[in-house]
C-alpha atoms as an extended CHARMM CRD file, in Angstrom:
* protein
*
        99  EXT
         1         1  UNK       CA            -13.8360000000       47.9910000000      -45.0950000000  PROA      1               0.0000000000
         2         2  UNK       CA            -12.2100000000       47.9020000000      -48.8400000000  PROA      2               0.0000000000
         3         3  UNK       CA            -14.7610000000       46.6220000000      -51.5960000000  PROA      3               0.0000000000
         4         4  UNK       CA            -12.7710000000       46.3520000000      -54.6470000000  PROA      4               0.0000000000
         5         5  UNK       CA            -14.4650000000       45.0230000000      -58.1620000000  PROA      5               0.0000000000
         6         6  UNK       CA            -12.8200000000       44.2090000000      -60.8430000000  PROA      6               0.0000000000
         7         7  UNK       CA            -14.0840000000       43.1720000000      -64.2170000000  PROA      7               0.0000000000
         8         8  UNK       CA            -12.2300000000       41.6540000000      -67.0790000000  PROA      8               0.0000000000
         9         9  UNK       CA            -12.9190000000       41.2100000000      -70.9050000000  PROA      9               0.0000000000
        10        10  UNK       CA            -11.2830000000       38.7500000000      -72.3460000000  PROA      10              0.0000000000
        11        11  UNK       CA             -9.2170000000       38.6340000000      -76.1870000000  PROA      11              0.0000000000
        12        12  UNK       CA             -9.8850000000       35.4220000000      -77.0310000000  PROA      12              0.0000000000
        13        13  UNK       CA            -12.2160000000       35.1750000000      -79.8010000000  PROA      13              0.0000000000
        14        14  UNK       CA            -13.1570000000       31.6790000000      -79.8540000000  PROA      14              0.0000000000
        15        15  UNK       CA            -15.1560000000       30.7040000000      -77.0150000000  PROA      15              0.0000000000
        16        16  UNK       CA            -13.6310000000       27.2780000000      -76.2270000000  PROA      16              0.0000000000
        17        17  UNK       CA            -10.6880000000       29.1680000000      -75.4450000000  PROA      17              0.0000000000
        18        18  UNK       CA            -12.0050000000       32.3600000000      -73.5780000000  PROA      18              0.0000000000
        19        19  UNK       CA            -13.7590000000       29.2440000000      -71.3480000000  PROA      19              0.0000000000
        20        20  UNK       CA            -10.8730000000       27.7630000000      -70.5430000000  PROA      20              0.0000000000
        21        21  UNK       CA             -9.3720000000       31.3040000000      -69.8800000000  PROA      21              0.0000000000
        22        22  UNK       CA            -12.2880000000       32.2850000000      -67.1690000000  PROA      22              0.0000000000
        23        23  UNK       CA            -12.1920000000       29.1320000000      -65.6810000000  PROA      23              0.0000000000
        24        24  UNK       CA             -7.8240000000       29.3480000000      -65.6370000000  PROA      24              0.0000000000
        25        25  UNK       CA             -8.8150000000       32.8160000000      -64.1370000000  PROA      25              0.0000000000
        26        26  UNK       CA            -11.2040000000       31.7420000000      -61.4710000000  PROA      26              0.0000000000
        27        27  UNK       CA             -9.6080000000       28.9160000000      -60.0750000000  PROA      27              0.0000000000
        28        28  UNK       CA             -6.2510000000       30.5900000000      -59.4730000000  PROA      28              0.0000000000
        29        29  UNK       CA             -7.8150000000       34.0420000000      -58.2270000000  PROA      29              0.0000000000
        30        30  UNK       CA            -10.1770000000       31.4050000000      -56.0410000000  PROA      30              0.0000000000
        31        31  UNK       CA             -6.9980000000       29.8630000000      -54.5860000000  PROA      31              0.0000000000
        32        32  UNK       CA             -5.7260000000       33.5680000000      -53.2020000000  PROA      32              0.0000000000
        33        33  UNK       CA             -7.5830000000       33.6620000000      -49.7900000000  PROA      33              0.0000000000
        34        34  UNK       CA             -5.6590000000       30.6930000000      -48.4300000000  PROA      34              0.0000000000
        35        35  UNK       CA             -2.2580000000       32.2560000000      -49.2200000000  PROA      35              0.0000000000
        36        36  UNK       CA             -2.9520000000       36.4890000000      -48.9860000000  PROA      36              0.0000000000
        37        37  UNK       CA             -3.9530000000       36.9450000000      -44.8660000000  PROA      37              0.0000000000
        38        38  UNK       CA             -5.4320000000       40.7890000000      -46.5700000000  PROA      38              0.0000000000
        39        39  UNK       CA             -8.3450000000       39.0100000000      -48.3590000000  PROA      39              0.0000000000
        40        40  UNK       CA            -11.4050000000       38.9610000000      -46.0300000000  PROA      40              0.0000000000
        41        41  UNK       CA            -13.6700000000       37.2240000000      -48.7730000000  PROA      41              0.0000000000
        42        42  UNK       CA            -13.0430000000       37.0150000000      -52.3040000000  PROA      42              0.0000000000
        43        43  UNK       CA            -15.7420000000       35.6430000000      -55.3060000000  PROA      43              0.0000000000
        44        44  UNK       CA            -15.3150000000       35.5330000000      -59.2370000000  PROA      44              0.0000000000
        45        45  UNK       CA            -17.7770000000       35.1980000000      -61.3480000000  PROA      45              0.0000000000
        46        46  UNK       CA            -18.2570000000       34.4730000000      -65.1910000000  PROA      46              0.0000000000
        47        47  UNK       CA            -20.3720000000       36.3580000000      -66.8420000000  PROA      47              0.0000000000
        48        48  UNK       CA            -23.4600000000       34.0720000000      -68.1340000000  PROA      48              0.0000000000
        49        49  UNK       CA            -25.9050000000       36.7280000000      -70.0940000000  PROA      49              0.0000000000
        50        50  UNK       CA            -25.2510000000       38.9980000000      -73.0560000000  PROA      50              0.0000000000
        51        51  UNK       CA            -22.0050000000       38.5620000000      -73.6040000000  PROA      51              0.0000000000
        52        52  UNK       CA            -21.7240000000       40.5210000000      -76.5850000000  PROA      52              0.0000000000
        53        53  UNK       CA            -22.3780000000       44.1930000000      -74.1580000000  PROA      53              0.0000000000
        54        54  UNK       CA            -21.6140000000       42.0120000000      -70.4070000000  PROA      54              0.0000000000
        55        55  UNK       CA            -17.9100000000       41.9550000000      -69.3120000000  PROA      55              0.0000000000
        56        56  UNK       CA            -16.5850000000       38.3180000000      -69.0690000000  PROA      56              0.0000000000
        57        57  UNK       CA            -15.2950000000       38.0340000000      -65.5080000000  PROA      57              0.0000000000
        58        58  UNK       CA            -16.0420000000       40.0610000000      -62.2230000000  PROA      58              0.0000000000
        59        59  UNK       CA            -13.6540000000       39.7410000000      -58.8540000000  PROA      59              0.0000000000
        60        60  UNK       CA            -15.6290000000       40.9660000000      -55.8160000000  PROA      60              0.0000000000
        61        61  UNK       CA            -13.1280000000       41.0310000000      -53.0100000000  PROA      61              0.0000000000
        62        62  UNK       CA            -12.9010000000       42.8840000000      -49.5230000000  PROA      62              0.0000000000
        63        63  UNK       CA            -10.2220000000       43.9110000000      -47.2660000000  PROA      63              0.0000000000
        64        64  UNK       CA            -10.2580000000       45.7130000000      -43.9120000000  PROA      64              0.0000000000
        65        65  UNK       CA             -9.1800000000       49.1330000000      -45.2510000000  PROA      65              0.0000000000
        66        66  UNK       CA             -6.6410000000       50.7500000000      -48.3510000000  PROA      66              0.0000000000
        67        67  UNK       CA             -3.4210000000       49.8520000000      -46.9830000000  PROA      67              0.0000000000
        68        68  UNK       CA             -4.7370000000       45.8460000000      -46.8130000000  PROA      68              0.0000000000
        69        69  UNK       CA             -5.8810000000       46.0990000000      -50.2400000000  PROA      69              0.0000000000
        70        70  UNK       CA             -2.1660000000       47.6420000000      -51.1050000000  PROA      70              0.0000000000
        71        71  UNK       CA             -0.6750000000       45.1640000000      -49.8660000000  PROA      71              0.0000000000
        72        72  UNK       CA             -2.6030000000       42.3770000000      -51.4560000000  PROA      72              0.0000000000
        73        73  UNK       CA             -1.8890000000       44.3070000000      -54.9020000000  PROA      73              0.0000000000
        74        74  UNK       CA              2.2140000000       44.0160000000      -54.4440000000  PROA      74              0.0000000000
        75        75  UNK       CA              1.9280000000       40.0460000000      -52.9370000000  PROA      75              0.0000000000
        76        76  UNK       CA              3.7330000000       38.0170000000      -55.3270000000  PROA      76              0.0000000000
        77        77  UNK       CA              0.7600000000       35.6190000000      -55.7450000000  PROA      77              0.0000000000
        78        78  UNK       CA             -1.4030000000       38.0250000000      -56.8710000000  PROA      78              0.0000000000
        79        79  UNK       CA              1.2650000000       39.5120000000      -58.8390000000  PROA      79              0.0000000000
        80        80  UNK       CA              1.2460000000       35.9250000000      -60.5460000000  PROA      80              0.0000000000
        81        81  UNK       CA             -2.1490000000       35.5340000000      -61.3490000000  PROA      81              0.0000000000
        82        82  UNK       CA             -2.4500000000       39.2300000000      -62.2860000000  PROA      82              0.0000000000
        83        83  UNK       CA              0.4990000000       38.5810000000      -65.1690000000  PROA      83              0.0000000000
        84        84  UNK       CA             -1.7090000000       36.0050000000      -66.6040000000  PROA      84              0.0000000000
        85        85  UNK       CA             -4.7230000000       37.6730000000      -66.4800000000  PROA      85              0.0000000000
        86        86  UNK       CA             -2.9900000000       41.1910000000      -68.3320000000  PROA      86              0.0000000000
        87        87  UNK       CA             -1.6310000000       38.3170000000      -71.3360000000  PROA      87              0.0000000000
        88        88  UNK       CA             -5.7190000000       37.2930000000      -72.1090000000  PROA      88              0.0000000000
        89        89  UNK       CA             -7.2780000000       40.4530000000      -71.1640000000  PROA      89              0.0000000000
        90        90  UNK       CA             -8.5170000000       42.8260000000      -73.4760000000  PROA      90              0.0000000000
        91        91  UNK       CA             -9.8860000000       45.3030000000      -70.7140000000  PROA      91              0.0000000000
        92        92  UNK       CA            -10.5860000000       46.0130000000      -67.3710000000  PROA      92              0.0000000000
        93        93  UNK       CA            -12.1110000000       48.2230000000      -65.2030000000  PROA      93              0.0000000000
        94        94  UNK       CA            -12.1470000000       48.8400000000      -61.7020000000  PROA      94              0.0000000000
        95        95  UNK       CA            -14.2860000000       50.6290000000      -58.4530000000  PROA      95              0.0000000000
        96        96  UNK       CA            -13.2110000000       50.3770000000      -54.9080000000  PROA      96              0.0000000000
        97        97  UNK       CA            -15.4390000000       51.4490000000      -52.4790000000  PROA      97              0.0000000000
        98        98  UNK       CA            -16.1510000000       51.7710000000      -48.3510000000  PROA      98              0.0000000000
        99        99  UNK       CA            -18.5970000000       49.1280000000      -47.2400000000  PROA      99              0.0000000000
């Protein structure tokens, strides 16, 4: 099995809008399971301690091996939510890993 983490910081500099950002984020990425068969289990989080050194979002998501995780990376849903998420990201950084 695929673990692949994935953290986010956001641009938004005000933090009624980097809220409604993460939560925008979250709910969509939370709705991906249901419609991407690849994605054994999924979870986002928002970061909730130091965020001036903590990233703002982490996805924690597994798949059965690399080519499930591929193909989960080209699905147009996740294509969607990924376009949104590159507009209010500032970074990101990524580790995938066997579990």
């Amino acid at each position: 099995m695929i673990r692949h983490i994935v953290c986010w910081k956001l641009s938004a500099t005000d933090e009624a809008t980097k809220a409604e950002h993460a939560a925008r984020i979250s709910r969509e990425m939370a709705e991906l399971p249901a419609l991407i068969p690849e994605i054994l289990s999924l979870e986002v989080g928002t970061n909730k301690l130091y965020p001036e050194v903590n990233w703002d979002l982490v996805l924690i998501a597994d798949f059965e091996d690399a080519a499930a995780l591929e193909r989960y990376a080209v699905h147009p849903e996740h294509q969607r939510v990924g376009k949104f998420i590159g507009e209010v990201r500032s970074d990101r950084v990524a580790v995938d890993f066997e579990v």
